[in-house]
């Protein structure tokens, strides 16, 4: 069964450093998302992306965050200058038709900022 | 008021029991309802996807939506130790992003 894949599975970085989290969505999906989950908290929406542009973003997704689809298969989340509070699991998801079709999630990247 | 609420548990049951997991939501515009299963340190795995009120069955799993009371349920029949996980309900209006509950931890003992 097709799946969303994310790399790396675990990323450790120092405060202030830039990180790029990578995702390969399911191939026939058109909508891409990033969510995050701080330990013990609920899964929170960050950003949605369609047709090579951001379609919606949350208040968490400030100027330190950016997303890109650099080629036909990858979807990336960049955090420019990481803070301690950015430590979380970051999940990429994709869907066929947007918010009225189910989202399929990857296994996440655990980001630890020290 | 939080948009989607779940009892965090843990809910502990013996193998073979029928499990009932529940979720309430506040936004009457929500009409798509999902249940995800999440194992520790893994991503949410889609279990059930329903639209509007009613029941949907898939193997040992049944999802039930009551829009009049804004109440969502997931029933698991013949529960197995491998069902031990956190179950997340999620919902949206079709024009909004997915809103998750905090999840209910289920423990099925052999």
Short mmCIF file of C-alpha atoms in Angstrom, two decimals:
data_model
loop_
_atom_site.label_atom_id
_atom_site.label_comp_id
_atom_site.label_asym_id
_atom_site.label_seq_id
_atom_site.Cartn_x
_atom_site.Cartn_y
_atom_site.Cartn_z
CA UNK A 1 0.00 0.00 0.00
CA UNK A 2 1.38 3.44 -0.88
CA UNK A 3 2.62 5.44 2.07
CA UNK A 4 4.02 8.81 3.04
CA UNK A 5 7.72 8.59 3.87
CA UNK A 6 9.67 11.04 6.00
CA UNK A 7 13.37 11.54 6.60
CA UNK A 8 15.20 11.69 8.87
CA UNK A 9 13.36 9.80 11.59
CA UNK A 10 15.23 11.76 14.27
CA UNK A 11 17.05 15.07 13.99
CA UNK A 12 19.03 16.69 16.78
CA UNK A 13 20.05 20.30 16.31
CA UNK A 14 21.33 23.21 18.34
CA UNK A 15 19.19 26.23 19.04
CA UNK A 16 19.50 28.80 16.26
CA UNK A 17 20.40 26.28 13.58
CA UNK A 18 18.40 25.68 10.43
CA UNK A 19 16.78 22.31 9.82
CA UNK A 20 15.05 20.82 6.80
CA UNK A 21 12.59 18.00 7.23
CA UNK A 22 11.82 15.93 4.17
CA UNK A 23 8.73 14.09 3.00
CA UNK A 24 7.71 12.07 -0.02
CA UNK A 25 3.90 12.17 -0.25
CA UNK A 26 1.80 9.46 -1.87
CA UNK A 27 2.35 9.80 -5.61
CA UNK A 28 -1.18 10.57 -6.83
CA UNK A 29 -2.00 12.93 -3.97
CA UNK A 30 -2.27 16.64 -4.70
CA UNK A 31 -2.55 18.20 -1.24
CA UNK A 32 0.28 18.20 1.27
CA UNK A 33 0.38 19.12 4.92
CA UNK A 34 2.68 19.50 7.88
CA UNK A 35 1.45 18.85 11.39
CA UNK A 36 3.37 18.70 14.63
CA UNK A 37 2.87 17.00 17.96
CA UNK A 38 4.64 18.20 21.06
CA UNK A 39 5.15 15.33 23.52
CA UNK A 40 1.90 14.61 25.33
CA UNK A 41 -0.07 17.16 23.32
CA UNK A 42 -2.51 16.90 20.44
CA UNK A 43 -1.55 16.84 16.78
CA UNK A 44 -1.57 20.46 15.55
CA UNK A 45 -1.91 21.81 12.04
CA UNK A 46 0.97 23.87 10.65
CA UNK A 47 0.44 24.36 6.92
CA UNK A 48 -1.28 23.02 3.84
CA UNK A 49 0.12 23.22 0.32
CA UNK A 50 -1.55 22.80 -3.05
CA UNK A 51 -0.56 23.66 -6.59
CA UNK A 52 2.86 24.88 -5.47
CA UNK A 53 1.62 27.37 -2.95
CA UNK A 54 0.50 27.56 0.64
CA UNK A 55 -3.28 27.24 0.87
CA UNK A 56 -3.61 27.67 4.62
CA UNK A 57 -1.33 28.11 7.62
CA UNK A 58 -1.79 28.27 11.36
CA UNK A 59 -0.51 30.92 13.73
CA UNK A 60 2.29 28.51 14.67
CA UNK A 61 3.64 28.75 11.12
CA UNK A 62 5.44 32.06 11.46
CA UNK A 63 8.28 33.58 9.42
CA UNK A 64 10.73 31.02 10.79
CA UNK A 65 8.94 28.28 8.85
CA UNK A 66 8.79 27.69 5.12
CA UNK A 67 7.69 24.86 2.84
CA UNK A 68 8.77 23.89 -0.61
CA UNK A 69 8.14 21.27 -3.24
CA UNK A 70 11.54 21.33 -4.92
CA UNK A 71 10.72 18.59 -7.44
CA UNK A 72 7.87 16.28 -8.41
CA UNK A 73 8.16 14.02 -5.39
CA UNK A 74 9.60 15.79 -2.34
CA UNK A 75 7.91 18.19 0.07
CA UNK A 76 10.06 19.94 2.66
CA UNK A 77 9.61 21.93 5.85
CA UNK A 78 12.39 24.33 6.78
CA UNK A 79 12.82 25.93 10.16
CA UNK A 80 15.26 28.80 9.80
CA UNK A 81 16.42 29.39 13.35
CA UNK A 82 15.27 26.65 15.69
CA UNK A 83 14.10 27.33 19.23
CA UNK A 84 13.85 24.95 22.15
CA UNK A 85 10.06 24.99 21.84
CA UNK A 86 10.28 23.67 18.28
CA UNK A 87 11.16 20.26 19.74
CA UNK A 88 8.32 17.98 18.63
CA UNK A 89 7.32 15.23 16.24
CA UNK A 90 6.69 16.68 12.80
CA UNK A 91 4.29 14.76 10.58
CA UNK A 92 3.86 15.15 6.88
CA UNK A 93 0.51 14.16 5.39
CA UNK A 94 -1.06 14.06 1.97
CA UNK A 95 -4.54 13.69 0.54
CA UNK A 96 -6.09 13.20 -2.87
CA UNK A 97 -8.60 16.02 -2.90
CA UNK A 98 -7.99 18.35 -0.01
CA UNK A 99 -9.83 18.67 3.28
CA UNK A 100 -12.84 16.61 2.19
CA UNK A 101 -10.71 13.52 1.63
CA UNK A 102 -8.82 11.64 4.35
CA UNK A 103 -5.27 12.56 5.23
CA UNK A 104 -2.55 9.91 5.23
CA UNK A 105 0.35 10.56 7.57
CA UNK A 106 4.00 9.59 7.57
CA UNK A 107 5.76 8.23 10.64
CA UNK A 108 7.20 11.60 11.49
CA UNK A 109 10.54 13.22 12.22
CA UNK A 110 11.38 13.66 15.86
CA UNK A 111 13.10 17.04 16.16
CA UNK A 112 15.13 17.69 19.28
CA UNK A 113 16.50 21.20 19.77
CA UNK A 114 19.21 21.51 22.42
CA UNK B 1 -14.58 25.41 24.67
CA UNK B 2 -12.14 23.01 23.04
CA UNK B 3 -13.17 21.99 19.55
CA UNK B 4 -12.62 18.24 19.88
CA UNK B 5 -12.45 16.46 23.22
CA UNK B 6 -11.53 12.93 24.20
CA UNK B 7 -10.98 11.22 27.52
CA UNK B 8 -7.21 10.62 27.62
CA UNK B 9 -7.54 7.29 29.46
CA UNK B 10 -5.81 4.96 29.75
CA UNK B 11 -8.62 2.55 29.06
CA UNK B 12 -7.60 -0.96 30.14
CA UNK B 13 -9.52 -4.00 28.89
CA UNK B 14 -8.88 -7.74 28.68
CA UNK B 15 -8.30 -9.41 25.33
CA UNK B 16 -11.56 -10.17 23.56
CA UNK B 17 -13.52 -7.31 25.12
CA UNK B 18 -15.62 -4.85 23.16
CA UNK B 19 -14.07 -1.41 23.37
CA UNK B 20 -15.95 1.86 23.07
CA UNK B 21 -13.96 5.03 22.40
CA UNK B 22 -15.72 8.38 22.33
CA UNK B 23 -15.21 11.91 21.20
CA UNK B 24 -17.26 15.12 21.34
CA UNK B 25 -16.94 18.18 19.18
CA UNK B 26 -18.30 21.69 19.35
CA UNK B 27 -18.44 23.00 15.78
CA UNK B 28 -21.70 22.07 14.09
CA UNK B 29 -20.07 22.73 10.69
CA UNK B 30 -17.92 19.62 11.05
CA UNK B 31 -19.13 16.88 8.75
CA UNK B 32 -16.12 14.66 8.03
CA UNK B 33 -15.04 12.39 10.85
CA UNK B 34 -11.96 10.25 11.13
CA UNK B 35 -10.41 7.85 13.59
CA UNK B 36 -6.68 7.39 13.61
CA UNK B 37 -4.61 4.87 15.52
CA UNK B 38 -1.21 6.00 16.76
CA UNK B 39 1.42 3.68 18.14
CA UNK B 40 4.13 5.16 20.31
CA UNK B 41 6.56 7.34 18.31
CA UNK B 42 4.70 6.62 15.06
CA UNK B 43 2.46 8.63 12.79
CA UNK B 44 -1.35 8.56 12.93
CA UNK B 45 -2.71 5.66 10.87
CA UNK B 46 -6.14 6.14 9.32
CA UNK B 47 -8.66 3.59 10.59
CA UNK B 48 -12.06 4.95 9.67
CA UNK B 49 -13.40 7.82 7.59
CA UNK B 50 -17.05 8.81 7.66
CA UNK B 51 -19.15 11.61 6.31
CA UNK B 52 -22.15 12.95 8.23
CA UNK B 53 -24.23 10.88 10.65
CA UNK B 54 -24.58 7.13 10.78
CA UNK B 55 -22.53 3.98 11.17
CA UNK B 56 -19.66 2.54 9.18
CA UNK B 57 -18.20 -0.90 9.73
CA UNK B 58 -14.81 -2.26 8.67
CA UNK B 59 -13.86 -5.64 10.05
CA UNK B 60 -13.71 -5.43 13.84
CA UNK B 61 -14.13 -1.65 13.80
CA UNK B 62 -17.37 0.34 13.73
CA UNK B 63 -17.50 4.12 13.62
CA UNK B 64 -20.65 5.90 14.70
CA UNK B 65 -21.47 9.58 14.27
CA UNK B 66 -24.38 11.37 15.94
CA UNK B 67 -24.37 14.91 14.63
CA UNK B 68 -27.39 15.93 16.71
CA UNK B 69 -25.41 15.42 19.90
CA UNK B 70 -21.99 16.10 18.31
CA UNK B 71 -20.77 12.71 19.48
CA UNK B 72 -18.42 10.31 17.69
CA UNK B 73 -17.71 6.73 18.71
CA UNK B 74 -15.38 3.95 17.66
CA UNK B 75 -16.20 0.38 18.67
CA UNK B 76 -13.61 -2.38 18.52
CA UNK B 77 -14.89 -5.94 18.72
CA UNK B 78 -12.77 -8.88 19.92
CA UNK B 79 -9.99 -6.54 21.01
CA UNK B 80 -6.42 -7.79 20.67
CA UNK B 81 -3.18 -6.81 22.46
CA UNK B 82 -2.04 -5.38 19.11
CA UNK B 83 -4.90 -2.87 19.37
CA UNK B 84 -3.06 -1.23 22.28
CA UNK B 85 -2.37 2.29 21.02
CA UNK B 86 -3.66 5.83 21.25
CA UNK B 87 -6.83 6.47 19.26
CA UNK B 88 -7.29 9.95 17.86
CA UNK B 89 -10.53 11.32 16.57
CA UNK B 90 -10.33 14.11 14.01
CA UNK B 91 -12.88 16.16 12.17
CA UNK B 92 -13.28 19.03 9.74
CA UNK B 93 -15.90 20.86 7.77
CA UNK B 94 -14.52 20.09 4.32
CA UNK B 95 -13.33 23.67 4.02
CA UNK B 96 -11.14 23.71 7.08
CA UNK B 97 -8.09 21.86 8.23
CA UNK B 98 -8.30 18.75 10.34
CA UNK B 99 -8.81 19.26 14.08
CA UNK B 100 -7.65 16.47 16.34
CA UNK B 101 -8.64 15.37 19.80
CA UNK B 102 -5.86 14.66 22.25
CA UNK B 103 -6.38 10.92 21.95
CA UNK B 104 -7.44 8.05 24.20
CA UNK B 105 -4.82 5.50 25.19
CA UNK B 106 -6.10 1.92 24.99
CA UNK B 107 -4.37 -0.99 26.72
CA UNK B 108 -5.52 -4.52 25.86
CA UNK B 109 -4.07 -7.14 28.17
CA UNK B 110 -3.62 -10.80 27.07
#
